[in-house]
mmCIF file of C-alpha atoms in Angstrom:
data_model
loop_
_atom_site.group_PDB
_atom_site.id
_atom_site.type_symbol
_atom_site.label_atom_id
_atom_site.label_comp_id
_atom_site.label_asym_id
_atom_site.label_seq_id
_atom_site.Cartn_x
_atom_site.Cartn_y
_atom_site.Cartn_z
ATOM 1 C CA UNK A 156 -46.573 12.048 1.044
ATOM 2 C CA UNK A 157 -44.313 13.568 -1.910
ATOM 3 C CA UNK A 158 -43.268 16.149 0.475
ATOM 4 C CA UNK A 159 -42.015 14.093 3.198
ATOM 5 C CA UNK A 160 -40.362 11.525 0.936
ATOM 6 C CA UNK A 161 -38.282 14.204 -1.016
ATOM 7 C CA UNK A 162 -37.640 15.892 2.850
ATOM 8 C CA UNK A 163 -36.622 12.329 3.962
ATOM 9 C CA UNK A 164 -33.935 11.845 0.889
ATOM 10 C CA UNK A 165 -32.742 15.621 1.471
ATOM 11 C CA UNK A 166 -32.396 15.112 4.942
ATOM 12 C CA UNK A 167 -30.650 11.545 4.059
ATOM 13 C CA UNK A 168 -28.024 13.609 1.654
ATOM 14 C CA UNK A 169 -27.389 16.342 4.088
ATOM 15 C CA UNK A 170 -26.739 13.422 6.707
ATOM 16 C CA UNK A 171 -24.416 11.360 4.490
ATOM 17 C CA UNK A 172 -22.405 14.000 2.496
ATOM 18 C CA UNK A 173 -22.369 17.685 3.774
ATOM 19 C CA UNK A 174 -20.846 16.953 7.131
ATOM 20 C CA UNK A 175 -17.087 16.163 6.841
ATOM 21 C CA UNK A 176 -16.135 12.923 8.720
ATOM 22 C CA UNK A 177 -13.394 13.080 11.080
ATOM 23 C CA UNK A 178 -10.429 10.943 12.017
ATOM 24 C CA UNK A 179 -10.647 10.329 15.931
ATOM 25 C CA UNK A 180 -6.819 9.330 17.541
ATOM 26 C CA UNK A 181 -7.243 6.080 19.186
ATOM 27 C CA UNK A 182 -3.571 5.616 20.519
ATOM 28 C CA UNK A 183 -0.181 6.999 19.996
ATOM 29 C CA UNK A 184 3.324 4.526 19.934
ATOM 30 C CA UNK A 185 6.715 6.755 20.466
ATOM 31 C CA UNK A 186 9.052 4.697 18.019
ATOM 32 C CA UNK A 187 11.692 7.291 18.253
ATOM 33 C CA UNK A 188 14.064 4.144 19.843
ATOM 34 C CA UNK A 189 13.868 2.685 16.712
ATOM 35 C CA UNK A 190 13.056 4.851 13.864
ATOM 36 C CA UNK A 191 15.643 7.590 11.691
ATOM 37 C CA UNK A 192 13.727 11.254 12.323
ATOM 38 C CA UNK A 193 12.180 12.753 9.667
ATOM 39 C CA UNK A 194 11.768 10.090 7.027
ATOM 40 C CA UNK A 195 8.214 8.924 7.348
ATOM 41 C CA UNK A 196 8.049 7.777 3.025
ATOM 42 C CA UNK A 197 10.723 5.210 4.071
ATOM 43 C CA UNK A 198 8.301 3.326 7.363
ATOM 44 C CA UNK A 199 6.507 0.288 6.411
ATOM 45 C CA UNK A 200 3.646 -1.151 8.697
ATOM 46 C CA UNK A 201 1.750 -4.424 8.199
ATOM 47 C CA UNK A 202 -1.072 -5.736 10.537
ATOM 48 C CA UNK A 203 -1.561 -9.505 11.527
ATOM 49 C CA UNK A 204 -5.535 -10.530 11.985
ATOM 50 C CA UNK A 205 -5.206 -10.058 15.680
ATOM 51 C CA UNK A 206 -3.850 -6.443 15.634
ATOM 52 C CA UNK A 207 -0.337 -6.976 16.275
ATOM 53 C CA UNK A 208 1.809 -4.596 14.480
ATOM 54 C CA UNK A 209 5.020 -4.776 12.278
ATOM 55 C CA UNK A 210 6.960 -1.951 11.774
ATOM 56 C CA UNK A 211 10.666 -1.029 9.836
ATOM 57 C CA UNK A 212 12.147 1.214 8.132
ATOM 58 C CA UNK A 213 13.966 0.799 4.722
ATOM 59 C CA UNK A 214 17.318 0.379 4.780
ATOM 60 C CA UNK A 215 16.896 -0.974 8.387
ATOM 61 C CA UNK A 216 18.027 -4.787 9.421
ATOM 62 C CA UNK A 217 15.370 -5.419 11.806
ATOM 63 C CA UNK A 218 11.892 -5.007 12.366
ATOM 64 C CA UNK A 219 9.608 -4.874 15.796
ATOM 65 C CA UNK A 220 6.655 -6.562 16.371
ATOM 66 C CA UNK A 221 4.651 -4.772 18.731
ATOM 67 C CA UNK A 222 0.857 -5.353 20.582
ATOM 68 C CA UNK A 223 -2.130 -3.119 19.743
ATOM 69 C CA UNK A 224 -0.904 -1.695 22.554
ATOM 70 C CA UNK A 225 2.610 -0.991 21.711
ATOM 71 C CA UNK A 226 4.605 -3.120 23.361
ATOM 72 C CA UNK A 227 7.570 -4.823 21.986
ATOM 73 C CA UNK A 228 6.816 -8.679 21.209
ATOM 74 C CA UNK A 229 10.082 -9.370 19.805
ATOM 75 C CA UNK A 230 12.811 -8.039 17.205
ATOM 76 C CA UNK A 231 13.255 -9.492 13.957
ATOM 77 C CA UNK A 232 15.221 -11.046 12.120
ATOM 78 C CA UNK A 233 16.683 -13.343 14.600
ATOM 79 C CA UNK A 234 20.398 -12.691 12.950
ATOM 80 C CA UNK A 235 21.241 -10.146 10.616
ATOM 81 C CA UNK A 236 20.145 -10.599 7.053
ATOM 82 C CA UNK A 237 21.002 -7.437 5.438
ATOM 83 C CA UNK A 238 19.193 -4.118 4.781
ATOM 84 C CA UNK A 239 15.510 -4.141 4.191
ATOM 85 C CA UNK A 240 14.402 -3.112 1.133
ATOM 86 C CA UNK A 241 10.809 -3.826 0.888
ATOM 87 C CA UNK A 242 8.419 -5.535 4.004
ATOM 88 C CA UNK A 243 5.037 -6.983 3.798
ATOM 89 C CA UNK A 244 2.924 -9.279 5.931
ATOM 90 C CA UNK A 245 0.931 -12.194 4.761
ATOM 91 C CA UNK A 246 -2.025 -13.415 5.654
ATOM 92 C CA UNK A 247 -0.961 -15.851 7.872
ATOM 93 C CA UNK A 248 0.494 -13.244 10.336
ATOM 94 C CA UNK A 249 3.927 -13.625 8.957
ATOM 95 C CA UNK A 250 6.466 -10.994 7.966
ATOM 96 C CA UNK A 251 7.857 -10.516 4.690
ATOM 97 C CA UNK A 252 11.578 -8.896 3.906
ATOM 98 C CA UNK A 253 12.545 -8.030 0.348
ATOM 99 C CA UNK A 254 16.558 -8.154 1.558
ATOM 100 C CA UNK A 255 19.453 -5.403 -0.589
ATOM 101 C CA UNK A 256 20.238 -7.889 -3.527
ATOM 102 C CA UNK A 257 23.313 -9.732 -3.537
ATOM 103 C CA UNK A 258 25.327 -9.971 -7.223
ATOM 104 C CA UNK A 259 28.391 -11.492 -7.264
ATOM 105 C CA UNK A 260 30.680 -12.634 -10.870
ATOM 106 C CA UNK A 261 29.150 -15.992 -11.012
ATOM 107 C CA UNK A 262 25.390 -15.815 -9.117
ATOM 108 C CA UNK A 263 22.947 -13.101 -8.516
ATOM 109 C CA UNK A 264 20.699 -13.275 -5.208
ATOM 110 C CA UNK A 265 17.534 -11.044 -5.010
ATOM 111 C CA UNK A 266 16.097 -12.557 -1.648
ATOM 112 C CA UNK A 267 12.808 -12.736 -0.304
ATOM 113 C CA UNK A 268 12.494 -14.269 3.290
ATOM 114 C CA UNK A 269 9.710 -15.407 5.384
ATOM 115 C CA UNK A 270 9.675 -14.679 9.166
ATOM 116 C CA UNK A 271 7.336 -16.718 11.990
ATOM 117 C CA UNK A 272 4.999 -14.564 12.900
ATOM 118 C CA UNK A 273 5.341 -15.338 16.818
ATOM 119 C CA UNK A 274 8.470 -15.657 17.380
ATOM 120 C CA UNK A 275 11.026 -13.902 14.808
ATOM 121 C CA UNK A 276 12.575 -17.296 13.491
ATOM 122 C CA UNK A 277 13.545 -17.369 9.865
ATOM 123 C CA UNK A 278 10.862 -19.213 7.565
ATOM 124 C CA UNK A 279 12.315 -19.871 4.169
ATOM 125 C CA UNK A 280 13.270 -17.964 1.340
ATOM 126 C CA UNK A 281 13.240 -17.643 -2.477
ATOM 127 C CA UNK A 282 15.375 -15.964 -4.794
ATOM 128 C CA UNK A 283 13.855 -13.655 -7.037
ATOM 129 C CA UNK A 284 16.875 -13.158 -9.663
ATOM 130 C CA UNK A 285 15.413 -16.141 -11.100
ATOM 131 C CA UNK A 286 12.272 -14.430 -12.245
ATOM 132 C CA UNK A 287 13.865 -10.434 -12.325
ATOM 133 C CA UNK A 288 16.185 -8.318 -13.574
ATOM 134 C CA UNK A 289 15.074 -4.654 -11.422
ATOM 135 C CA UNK A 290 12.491 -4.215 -8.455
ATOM 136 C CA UNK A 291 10.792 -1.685 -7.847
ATOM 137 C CA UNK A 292 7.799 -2.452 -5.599
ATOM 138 C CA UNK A 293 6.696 -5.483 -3.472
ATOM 139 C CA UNK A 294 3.860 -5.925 -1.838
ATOM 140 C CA UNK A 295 1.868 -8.885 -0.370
ATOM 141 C CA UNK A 296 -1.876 -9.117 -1.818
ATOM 142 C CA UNK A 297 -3.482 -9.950 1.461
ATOM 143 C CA UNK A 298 -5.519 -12.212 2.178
ATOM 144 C CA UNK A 299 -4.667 -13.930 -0.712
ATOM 145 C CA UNK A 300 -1.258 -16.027 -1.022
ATOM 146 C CA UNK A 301 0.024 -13.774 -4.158
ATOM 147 C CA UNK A 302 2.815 -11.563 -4.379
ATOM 148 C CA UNK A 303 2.782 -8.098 -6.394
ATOM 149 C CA UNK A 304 5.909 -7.216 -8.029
ATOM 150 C CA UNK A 305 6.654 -3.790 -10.269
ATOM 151 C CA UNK A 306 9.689 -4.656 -12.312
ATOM 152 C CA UNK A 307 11.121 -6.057 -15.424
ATOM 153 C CA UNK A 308 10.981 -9.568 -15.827
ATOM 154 C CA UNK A 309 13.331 -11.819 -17.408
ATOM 155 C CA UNK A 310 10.897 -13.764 -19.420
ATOM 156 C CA UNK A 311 10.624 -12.546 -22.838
ATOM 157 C CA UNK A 312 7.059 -12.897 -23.766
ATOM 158 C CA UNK A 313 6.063 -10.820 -20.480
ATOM 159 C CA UNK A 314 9.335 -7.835 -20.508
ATOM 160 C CA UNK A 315 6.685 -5.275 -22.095
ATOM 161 C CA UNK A 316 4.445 -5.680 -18.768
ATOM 162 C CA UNK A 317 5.358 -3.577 -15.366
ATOM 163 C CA UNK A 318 3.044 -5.913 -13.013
ATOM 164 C CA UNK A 319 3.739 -9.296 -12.429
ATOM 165 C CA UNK A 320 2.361 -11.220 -9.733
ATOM 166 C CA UNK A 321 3.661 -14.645 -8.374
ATOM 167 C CA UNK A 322 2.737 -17.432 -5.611
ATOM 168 C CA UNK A 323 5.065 -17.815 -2.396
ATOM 169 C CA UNK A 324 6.822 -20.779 -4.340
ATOM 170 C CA UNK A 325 8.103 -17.810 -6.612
ATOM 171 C CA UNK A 326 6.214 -19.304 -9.543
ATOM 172 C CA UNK A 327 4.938 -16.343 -12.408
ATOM 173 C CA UNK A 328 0.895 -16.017 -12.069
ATOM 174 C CA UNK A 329 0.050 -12.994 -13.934
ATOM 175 C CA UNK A 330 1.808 -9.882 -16.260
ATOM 176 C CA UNK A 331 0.124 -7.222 -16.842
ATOM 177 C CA UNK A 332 0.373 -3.599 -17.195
ATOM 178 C CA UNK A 333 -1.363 0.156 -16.251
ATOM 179 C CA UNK A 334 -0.710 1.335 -19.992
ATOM 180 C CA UNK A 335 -0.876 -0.613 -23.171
ATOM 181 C CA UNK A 336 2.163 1.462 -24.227
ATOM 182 C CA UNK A 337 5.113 2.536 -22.163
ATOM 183 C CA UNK A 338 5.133 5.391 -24.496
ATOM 184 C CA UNK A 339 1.896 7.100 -22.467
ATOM 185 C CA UNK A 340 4.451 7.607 -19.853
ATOM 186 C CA UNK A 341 6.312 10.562 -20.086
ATOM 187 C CA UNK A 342 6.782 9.965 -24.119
ATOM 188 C CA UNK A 343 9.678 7.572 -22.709
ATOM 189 C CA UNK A 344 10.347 3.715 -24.416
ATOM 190 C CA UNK A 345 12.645 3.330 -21.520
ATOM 191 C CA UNK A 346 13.612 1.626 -18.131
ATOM 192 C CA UNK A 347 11.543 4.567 -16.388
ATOM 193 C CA UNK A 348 8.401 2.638 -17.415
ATOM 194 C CA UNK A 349 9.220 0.201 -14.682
ATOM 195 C CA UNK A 350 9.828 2.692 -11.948
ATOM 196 C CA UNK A 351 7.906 2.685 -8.559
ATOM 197 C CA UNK A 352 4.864 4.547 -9.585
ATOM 198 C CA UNK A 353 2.203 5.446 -6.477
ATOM 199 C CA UNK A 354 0.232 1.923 -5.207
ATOM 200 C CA UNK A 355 -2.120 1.549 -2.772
ATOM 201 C CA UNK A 356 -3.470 -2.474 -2.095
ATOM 202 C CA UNK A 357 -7.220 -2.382 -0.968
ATOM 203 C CA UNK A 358 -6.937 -5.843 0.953
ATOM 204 C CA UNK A 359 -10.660 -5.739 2.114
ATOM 205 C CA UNK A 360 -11.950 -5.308 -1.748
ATOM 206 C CA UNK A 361 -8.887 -6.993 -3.430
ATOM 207 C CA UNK A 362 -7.961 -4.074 -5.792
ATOM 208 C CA UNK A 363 -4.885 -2.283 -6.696
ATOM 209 C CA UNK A 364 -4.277 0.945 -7.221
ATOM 210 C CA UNK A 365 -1.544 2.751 -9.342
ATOM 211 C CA UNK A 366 -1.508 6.484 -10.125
ATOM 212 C CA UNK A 367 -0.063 6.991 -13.180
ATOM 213 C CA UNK A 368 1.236 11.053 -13.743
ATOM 214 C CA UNK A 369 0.186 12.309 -16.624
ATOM 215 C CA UNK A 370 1.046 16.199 -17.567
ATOM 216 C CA UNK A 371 -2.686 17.322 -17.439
ATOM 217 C CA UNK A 372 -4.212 14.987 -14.547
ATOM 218 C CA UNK A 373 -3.857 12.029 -11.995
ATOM 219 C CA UNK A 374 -5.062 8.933 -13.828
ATOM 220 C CA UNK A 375 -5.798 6.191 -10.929
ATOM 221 C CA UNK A 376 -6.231 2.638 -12.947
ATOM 222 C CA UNK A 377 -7.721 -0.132 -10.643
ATOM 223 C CA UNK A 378 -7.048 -3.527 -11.147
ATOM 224 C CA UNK A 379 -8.431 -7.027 -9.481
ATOM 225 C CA UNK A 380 -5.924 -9.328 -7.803
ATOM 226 C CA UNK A 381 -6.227 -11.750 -11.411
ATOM 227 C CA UNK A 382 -4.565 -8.000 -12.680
ATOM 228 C CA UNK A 383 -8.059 -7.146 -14.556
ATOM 229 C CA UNK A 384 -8.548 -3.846 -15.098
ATOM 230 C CA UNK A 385 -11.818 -3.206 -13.007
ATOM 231 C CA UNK A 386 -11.958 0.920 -13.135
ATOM 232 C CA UNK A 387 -10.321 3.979 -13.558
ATOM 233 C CA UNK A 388 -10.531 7.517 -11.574
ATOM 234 C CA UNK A 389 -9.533 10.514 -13.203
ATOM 235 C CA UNK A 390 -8.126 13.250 -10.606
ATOM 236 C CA UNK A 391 -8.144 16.786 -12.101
ATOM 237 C CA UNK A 392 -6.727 17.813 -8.264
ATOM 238 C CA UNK A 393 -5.075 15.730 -5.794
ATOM 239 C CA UNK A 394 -3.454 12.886 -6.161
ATOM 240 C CA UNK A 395 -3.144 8.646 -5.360
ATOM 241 C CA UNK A 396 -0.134 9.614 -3.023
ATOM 242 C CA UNK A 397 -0.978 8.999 0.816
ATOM 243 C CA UNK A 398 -4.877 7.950 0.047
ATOM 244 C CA UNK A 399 -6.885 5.819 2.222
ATOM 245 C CA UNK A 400 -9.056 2.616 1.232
ATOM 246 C CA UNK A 401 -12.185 1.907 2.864
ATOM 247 C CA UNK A 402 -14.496 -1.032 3.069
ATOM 248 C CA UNK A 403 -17.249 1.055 1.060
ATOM 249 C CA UNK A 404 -14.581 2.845 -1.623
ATOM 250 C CA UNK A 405 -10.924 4.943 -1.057
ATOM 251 C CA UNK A 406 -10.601 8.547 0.201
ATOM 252 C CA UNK A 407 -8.143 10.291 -1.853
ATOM 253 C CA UNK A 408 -6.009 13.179 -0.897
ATOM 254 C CA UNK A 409 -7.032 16.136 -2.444
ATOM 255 C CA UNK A 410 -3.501 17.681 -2.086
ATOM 256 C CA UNK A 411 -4.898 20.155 0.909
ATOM 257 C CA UNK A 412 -5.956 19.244 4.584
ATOM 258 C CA UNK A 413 -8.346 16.782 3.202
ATOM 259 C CA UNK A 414 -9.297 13.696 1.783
ATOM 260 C CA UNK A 415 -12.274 13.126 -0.721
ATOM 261 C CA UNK A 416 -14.372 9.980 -1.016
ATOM 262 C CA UNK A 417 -14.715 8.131 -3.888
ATOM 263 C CA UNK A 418 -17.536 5.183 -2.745
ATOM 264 C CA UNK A 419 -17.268 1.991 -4.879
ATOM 265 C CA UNK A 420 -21.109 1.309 -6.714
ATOM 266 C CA UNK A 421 -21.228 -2.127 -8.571
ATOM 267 C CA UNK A 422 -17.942 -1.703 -8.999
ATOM 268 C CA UNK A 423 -17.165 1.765 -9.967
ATOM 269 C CA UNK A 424 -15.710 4.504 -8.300
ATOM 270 C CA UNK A 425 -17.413 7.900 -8.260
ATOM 271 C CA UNK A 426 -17.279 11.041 -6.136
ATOM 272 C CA UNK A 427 -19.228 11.636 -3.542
ATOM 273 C CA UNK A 428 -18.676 15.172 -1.810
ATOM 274 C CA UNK A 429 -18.079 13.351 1.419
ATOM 275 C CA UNK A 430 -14.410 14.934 2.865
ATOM 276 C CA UNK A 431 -12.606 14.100 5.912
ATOM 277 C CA UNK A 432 -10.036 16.412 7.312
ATOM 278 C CA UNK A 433 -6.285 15.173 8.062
ATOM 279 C CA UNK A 434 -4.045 15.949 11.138
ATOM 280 C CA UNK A 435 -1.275 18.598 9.998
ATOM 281 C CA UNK A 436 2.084 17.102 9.188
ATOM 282 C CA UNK A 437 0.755 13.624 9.141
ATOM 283 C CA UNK A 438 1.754 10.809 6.617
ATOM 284 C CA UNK A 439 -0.486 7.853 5.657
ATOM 285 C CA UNK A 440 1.335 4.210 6.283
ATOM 286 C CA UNK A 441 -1.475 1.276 6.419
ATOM 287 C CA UNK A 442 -5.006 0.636 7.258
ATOM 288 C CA UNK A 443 -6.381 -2.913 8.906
ATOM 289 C CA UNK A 444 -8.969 -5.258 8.121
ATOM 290 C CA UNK A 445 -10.886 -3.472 11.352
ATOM 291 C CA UNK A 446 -10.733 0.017 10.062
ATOM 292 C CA UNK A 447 -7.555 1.655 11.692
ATOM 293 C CA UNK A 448 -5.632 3.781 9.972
ATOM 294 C CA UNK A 449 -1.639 4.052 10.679
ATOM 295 C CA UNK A 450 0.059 6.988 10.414
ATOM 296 C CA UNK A 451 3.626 8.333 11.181
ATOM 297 C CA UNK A 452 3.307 11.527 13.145
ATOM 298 C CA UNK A 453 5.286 14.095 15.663
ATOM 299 C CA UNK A 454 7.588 16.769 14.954
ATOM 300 C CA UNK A 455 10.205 13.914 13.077
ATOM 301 C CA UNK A 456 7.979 11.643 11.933
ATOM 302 C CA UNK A 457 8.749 8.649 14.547
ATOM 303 C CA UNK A 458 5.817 8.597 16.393
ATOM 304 C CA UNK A 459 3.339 5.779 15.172
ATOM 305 C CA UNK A 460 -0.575 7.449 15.303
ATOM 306 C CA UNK A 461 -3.669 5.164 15.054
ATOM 307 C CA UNK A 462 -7.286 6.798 14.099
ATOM 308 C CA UNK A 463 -10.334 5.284 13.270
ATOM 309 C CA UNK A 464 -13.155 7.129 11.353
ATOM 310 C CA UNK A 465 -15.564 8.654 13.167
ATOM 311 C CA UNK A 466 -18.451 8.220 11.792
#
């Protein structure tokens, strides 16, 4: 009985971590139409509940909605609005535009606009000068009405935090920050402490991610939605950069052709040996509440490539 119970858990091990997974295409979109070549770091994808997809560009003006398929629904914004800086969409189906800020002598107007989901027609908006001073990330915490900011804020008792996080009123929720010191950055007390450091938003789990660089190693720090430190990964190869979240933990790219997988046990995140391979010249975008993963593909980048895992 020993035997075959040891057998069964070897067999169980072999099963669940020896065999790499791999990422089966499920469609491709040519986007070439509408996006620059060879600039994949710049495309930003969101996914409404029903698998419709949203896709820019920075520094475009418009967006497309397209099917699961990959047909055009519409064009967004309905008039121009300026360049896009920074997209998201809520969890209402409805797109997000962070817009190029606009500072005149006597007003400054860092604007934030909601989009209708099904039909392109502007929403509202809220200016964000009133709460900051520099941007350097947004991003919508799906499913949750909360909006993640990286950035110095105005408000004095919160300017030593990076993260702040806010409702869709624009009111201030939550400071926090992935250090207790700015001075673990890059021995720097200075405005680089707010930079764009890597993020990646596990909607499914409610965590984010940041990758902090440190000279010897990859710290990952993992935070709750309330901005809780929850975890932390330390990566002695590989990096946050282009990694994956999964229902059951995040795959993180181990700076080769592969991606590791770190599973999530009561709340921790520990290695596995499970690896998945990754096309070649392939860059990570988004992932969906039903397990696809986006990526922008083809010789310049402007082809839009969906995969699911295969288990």
């Amino acid at each position: 009985m020993r035997k075959i119970l040891i057998l069964t858990i070897f067999t169980f091990l072999l099963s669940e971590y020896s065999f790499p997974q791999v990422l089966k295409l499920e469609r491709e979109i040519d986007l070439s139409f509408f996006l620059r070549p060879k600039e994949p770091h710049r495309i930003m994808v969101g996914v409404d509940n029903d698998g419709n997809i949203f896709v820019t560009q920075e520094r475009k003006e418009e967006f497309l909605k397209l099917n699961p398929q990959g047909k055009i629904i519409f064009r967004g914004p309905l008039k121009v609005e300026g360049e896009i800086h920074y997209f998201s969409v809520d969890g209402s189906g409805n797109p997000v535009c962070f817009f190029s800020p606009r500072i005149s002598k006597n007003s400054c107007i860092f604007p934030l606009v909601w989009f209708d989901g099904k039909n392109g027609k502007r929403i509202k908006e809220i200016n964000l000068c009133d709460l900051f001073e520099l941007i350097t990330f947004l991003k919508i915490l799906q499913p949750e009405n909360i909006i993640l900011i990286n950035g110095i804020i105005k408000n004095e008792n919160f300017r030593k935090y990076s993260l702040h996080t806010i409702d869709f009123d624009g009111h201030h929720l939550k400071s926090f920050s992935p250090v207790k010191d700015p001075s673990d950055i890059r021995g720097e007390k200075n405005r680089e402490y707010f930079q764009h450091y890597t993020f990646l938003i596990d909607s499914r789990n409610k965590k984010i991610f940041q990758g902090l660089p440190f000279p010897e190693r990859m710290m990952v720090r993992i935070f709750d939605y309330s901005g809780n430190q929850v975890d932390e990964i330390n990566l002695e190869h590989g990096s946050l950069y282009r990694s994956i979240p999964d229902k059951n933990g995040i795959w993180i790219h181990n700076g080769k052709m592969e991606y590791e997988f770190f599973s999530s046990l009561k709340g921790r995140y520990v290695p596995t040996g499970k690896k998945m391979t990754k096309g070649r010249g392939e860059y990570f975008l988004e992932s969906d509440r039903l397990r696809n993963l986006y990526f922008a593909g083809g010789e310049s980048f402007q082809v839009l490539k969906i995969y699911t895992i295969k288990e």
